[in-house]
Amino acid sequence: QVQLVESGGELVQPGGSLRLSCAVSGSAFSNYIMAWFRQGPGKQRDMVASISSGGSTNYAESVKGRFTISRDNAKDTVYLQMNSLKLEDTGVYYCNRLPRFLSWGQGTQVTVSS
């Protein structure tokens, strides 16, 4: 059974940076399109970035130029580098496969606050 384990979230001040990690176990990770999702307080879960098996990336308009998604197929891990963080980036961040979701992990909490 494939498992998703997100980590790296914490409390950070506006303008700060964080790098999130998502370890994917028990899978053909290198073949997957992977994505990061964000669920803010009282909001729906939205995709913020995706990366294909070949490394092509896409970003939500709200994070373009600030977030960078990457992957290490040797480690079965996808990353999200988040720079110039804003208050509205606060939320629980999840990773998952596209287009067919795997079981969701527990997510990792990112709180942007002064």
Steps between C-alpha positions, in 0.01 A plus 500: 500500500637839401549744786552876489688665786527878500741695721673833540216728602542743786430852620676761289488878473372676189775518241662185630572170326426133557566178315240227521571135425271216400632147518314247287542138600415175325448635151626562149563859603705599199200441272265718700387855445518649850338808645486709814167615639415759763198517727467830681285548809137453401591460134499221247812311406657656190795396288793741512762322288554188294795324339496237229715190488726688260528806722255740334339726757180699542402747770191671628504872425511581870840331545671558167846646543506412871463121519706235322402135474769240437550127529774250574408170340791324670347588837133468400448851632337817373584841645339841520734793553297794624651849502360844579227341707181695556232480768266341246740210448397368840342157488555129501705384204451161341659318211333251271514336164318626192258426351405200713536590864664272748385487862572840652778537754473695822629820346738751652394826662645827372418809702610840376465752776686790655 
